[in-house]
Amino acid sequence: MDETLDPPSFDELRKLGHRMVDDMFGYLEGLRERPVWQPMPDEVRARLREPLPLRPQGAEQVYADFTDLVLPYVTGNAHARFWGWVCGNGTGMSMLAELLAATVNSSVDGFDDAGTHVEGRVIEWLKTMLGYRPEASGVLLSGASMANLVGLTVARNNLPGHDIKARGVTRPLTVYGSVETHSSVRKAVQILGLGTQALRTVPVDAQYRVDVGALEAAIAADRAAGATPMCIVGNVGTVNTGAIDDLVALADLAARERIWLHVDGAFGACAALSPELRPLLPGLERADSLAFDLHKWMYFPYEAGCVLVRSDAEHRAAFRYDAAYMAPNTRGIAAERGQQFTEYGPQLSRGFRALKIWMGLKELGVDRFRSLIEQNVEQARYLAALVEAHPELELLAPVSLNVVCLRYRGEGGLDDDRLNDLNRELLARLQESGVAVPSHTILRGRYAIRCSITNHRSRRSDFELLVHEVARLGRSL
Ligand SMILES: *Cc1c(COP(=O)(O)O)cnc(C)c1O
């Protein structure tokens, strides 16, 4: 008998699978009663340090290990009171979609494959959803970090007068963004061989928006010094405060200077699907490339990011390659019937990310996402109002969208250094209590408790509880 990884019959695994599905829906139903997060005990950590298993342990045992060693100690972003960093929750349907995608196990490279056609449709829907250029091309990626890298790569590889794919970077190129630009853009600049020194970070105004005049001056100075300005990065929803750059001014500047405009809209771009919020992001459609995530403010499970690029020709030119084994045929599977996604980004083998998005959008309809995004913005405003009305709390930044930065300040009289120490300790205790998980940042030297509300499970009462706990912990310190 030839061997296979399949068991002689799937009966046992099927039973276990049914139990897993029951357990996981039970887990989702019971989330509110669980701590948002709890630290992994040393004993559990020790059990995880298991040597490479050479002998079978069996499916039942492995699942028991998952429920004992993994499930209780995850970050907790599925929970209604998780507001740390920028994380989505996931949904019941998308959990099932991941099961289906893993079952067929397609590598969505291109050709005449249902996965390719589904992803193509998803890209069309996402353009419509965000009101982005109908002629644009796009590709699903692991997240906005990759989407920023791909956007910047398209900008770099299409620079007129340079042949970067063949010759590499032979002359100094520069990239512009505000000081609030996400660290993934810095990474992208480094990966692209430009060097961090090529990234010009420009100051922001009181609303944490890029100072367009300073950006313009930086471009002029670089041109005078012989550099080639390659790309301006605009932010729609900065990670620290959710600030939105003036994209109209940036697009005008980019057009005047003939520089590529890439927009990092990791979470903020999703506000575009609400007619009520869309006016907060004028000029979004003028981006030459647009990066955003589906695993943040669209609540899909990791990983799901997307980059849209103004023209298919430029997008593909940046990544297209010749390989006999990937050349299209006229018929058969390799007939080029859909997009050849391997020519739109760095990956060859690609997961079937599109399935959970395709199924999720069809299941619920975009209107449902719209109202949840609007609800999150209202919740951010509600939280901000609770903080402002509280004598012992204060906001540390204006609320543009869905990010609220606050701190405990007590009755007054404590200087910033004391308050920084106090709020750092307060946040650690809050997270360790399992009641809520905001994260932190530093704004103009002040340590902030930062709530990023990309959570479809949060209710108003959760924010009341947060304010109550922050004030209570603050007093106890
Ligand atoms: C999260 C985030 C990124 C990076 O996205 P990933 O999906 O984590 O790769 C980039 N920019 C901003 C503004 C973000 O919030």
PDB file of C-alpha atoms and ligand atoms in Angstrom, residues 86 142-146 148 182 184 235-239 264-267 293 295-296 302 304-305, ligand 1:
ATOM      1  CA  VAL A  86      -5.258  48.447  14.783  1.00  0.00           C
ATOM      2  CA  SER A 142      -0.807  40.019   3.388  1.00  0.00           C
ATOM      3  CA  GLY A 143      -1.499  43.521   4.666  1.00  0.00           C
ATOM      4  CA  ALA A 144      -0.866  47.216   4.267  1.00  0.00           C
ATOM      5  CA  SER A 145       2.874  46.782   4.885  1.00  0.00           C
ATOM      6  CA  MET A 146       3.123  44.736   1.717  1.00  0.00           C
ATOM      7  CA  ASN A 148       2.897  50.011   0.816  1.00  0.00           C
ATOM      8  CA  HIS A 182       3.767  54.362   9.376  1.00  0.00           C
ATOM      9  CA  SER A 184       6.112  50.045   7.172  1.00  0.00           C
ATOM     10  CA  ASN A 235      -1.826  59.202   5.105  1.00  0.00           C
ATOM     11  CA  VAL A 236      -5.506  58.459   5.481  1.00  0.00           C
ATOM     12  CA  GLY A 237      -5.716  57.462   9.102  1.00  0.00           C
ATOM     13  CA  THR A 238      -2.323  57.722  10.788  1.00  0.00           C
ATOM     14  CA  VAL A 239      -1.565  54.970  13.218  1.00  0.00           C
ATOM     15  CA  ASP A 264      -1.451  54.607   3.039  1.00  0.00           C
ATOM     16  CA  GLY A 265      -5.079  54.128   4.020  1.00  0.00           C
ATOM     17  CA  ALA A 266      -4.470  50.955   6.028  1.00  0.00           C
ATOM     18  CA  PHE A 267      -7.626  51.398   8.064  1.00  0.00           C
ATOM     19  CA  ASP A 293      -6.343  46.442   4.838  1.00  0.00           C
ATOM     20  CA  HIS A 295      -8.224  42.741   8.324  1.00  0.00           C
ATOM     21  CA  LYS A 296      -8.539  46.005  10.213  1.00  0.00           C
ATOM     22  CA  TYR A 302      -5.744  37.934   8.972  1.00  0.00           C
ATOM     23  CA  ALA A 304      -5.952  40.473   4.042  1.00  0.00           C
ATOM     24  CA  GLY A 305      -4.499  43.640   2.573  1.00  0.00           C
TER      25      GLY A 305
HETATM   26  C1  LIG B   1      -1.458  48.661  10.303  1.00  0.00           C
HETATM   27  C2  LIG B   1      -0.928  49.739   9.475  1.00  0.00           C
HETATM   28  C3  LIG B   1       0.008  49.475   8.471  1.00  0.00           C
HETATM   29  C4  LIG B   1       0.592  48.112   8.255  1.00  0.00           C
HETATM   30  O1  LIG B   1      -0.417  47.211   7.872  1.00  0.00           O
HETATM   31  P1  LIG B   1      -0.288  45.653   8.113  1.00  0.00           P
HETATM   32  O2  LIG B   1      -1.590  45.125   7.675  1.00  0.00           O
HETATM   33  O3  LIG B   1      -0.066  45.476   9.585  1.00  0.00           O
HETATM   34  O4  LIG B   1       0.866  45.146   7.323  1.00  0.00           O
HETATM   35  C5  LIG B   1       0.413  50.521   7.673  1.00  0.00           C
HETATM   36  N1  LIG B   1      -0.067  51.761   7.865  1.00  0.00           N
HETATM   37  C6  LIG B   1      -0.959  52.043   8.826  1.00  0.00           C
HETATM   38  C7  LIG B   1      -1.459  53.449   8.976  1.00  0.00           C
HETATM   39  C8  LIG B   1      -1.425  51.040   9.667  1.00  0.00           C
HETATM   40  O5  LIG B   1      -2.319  51.323  10.614  1.00  0.00           O
END
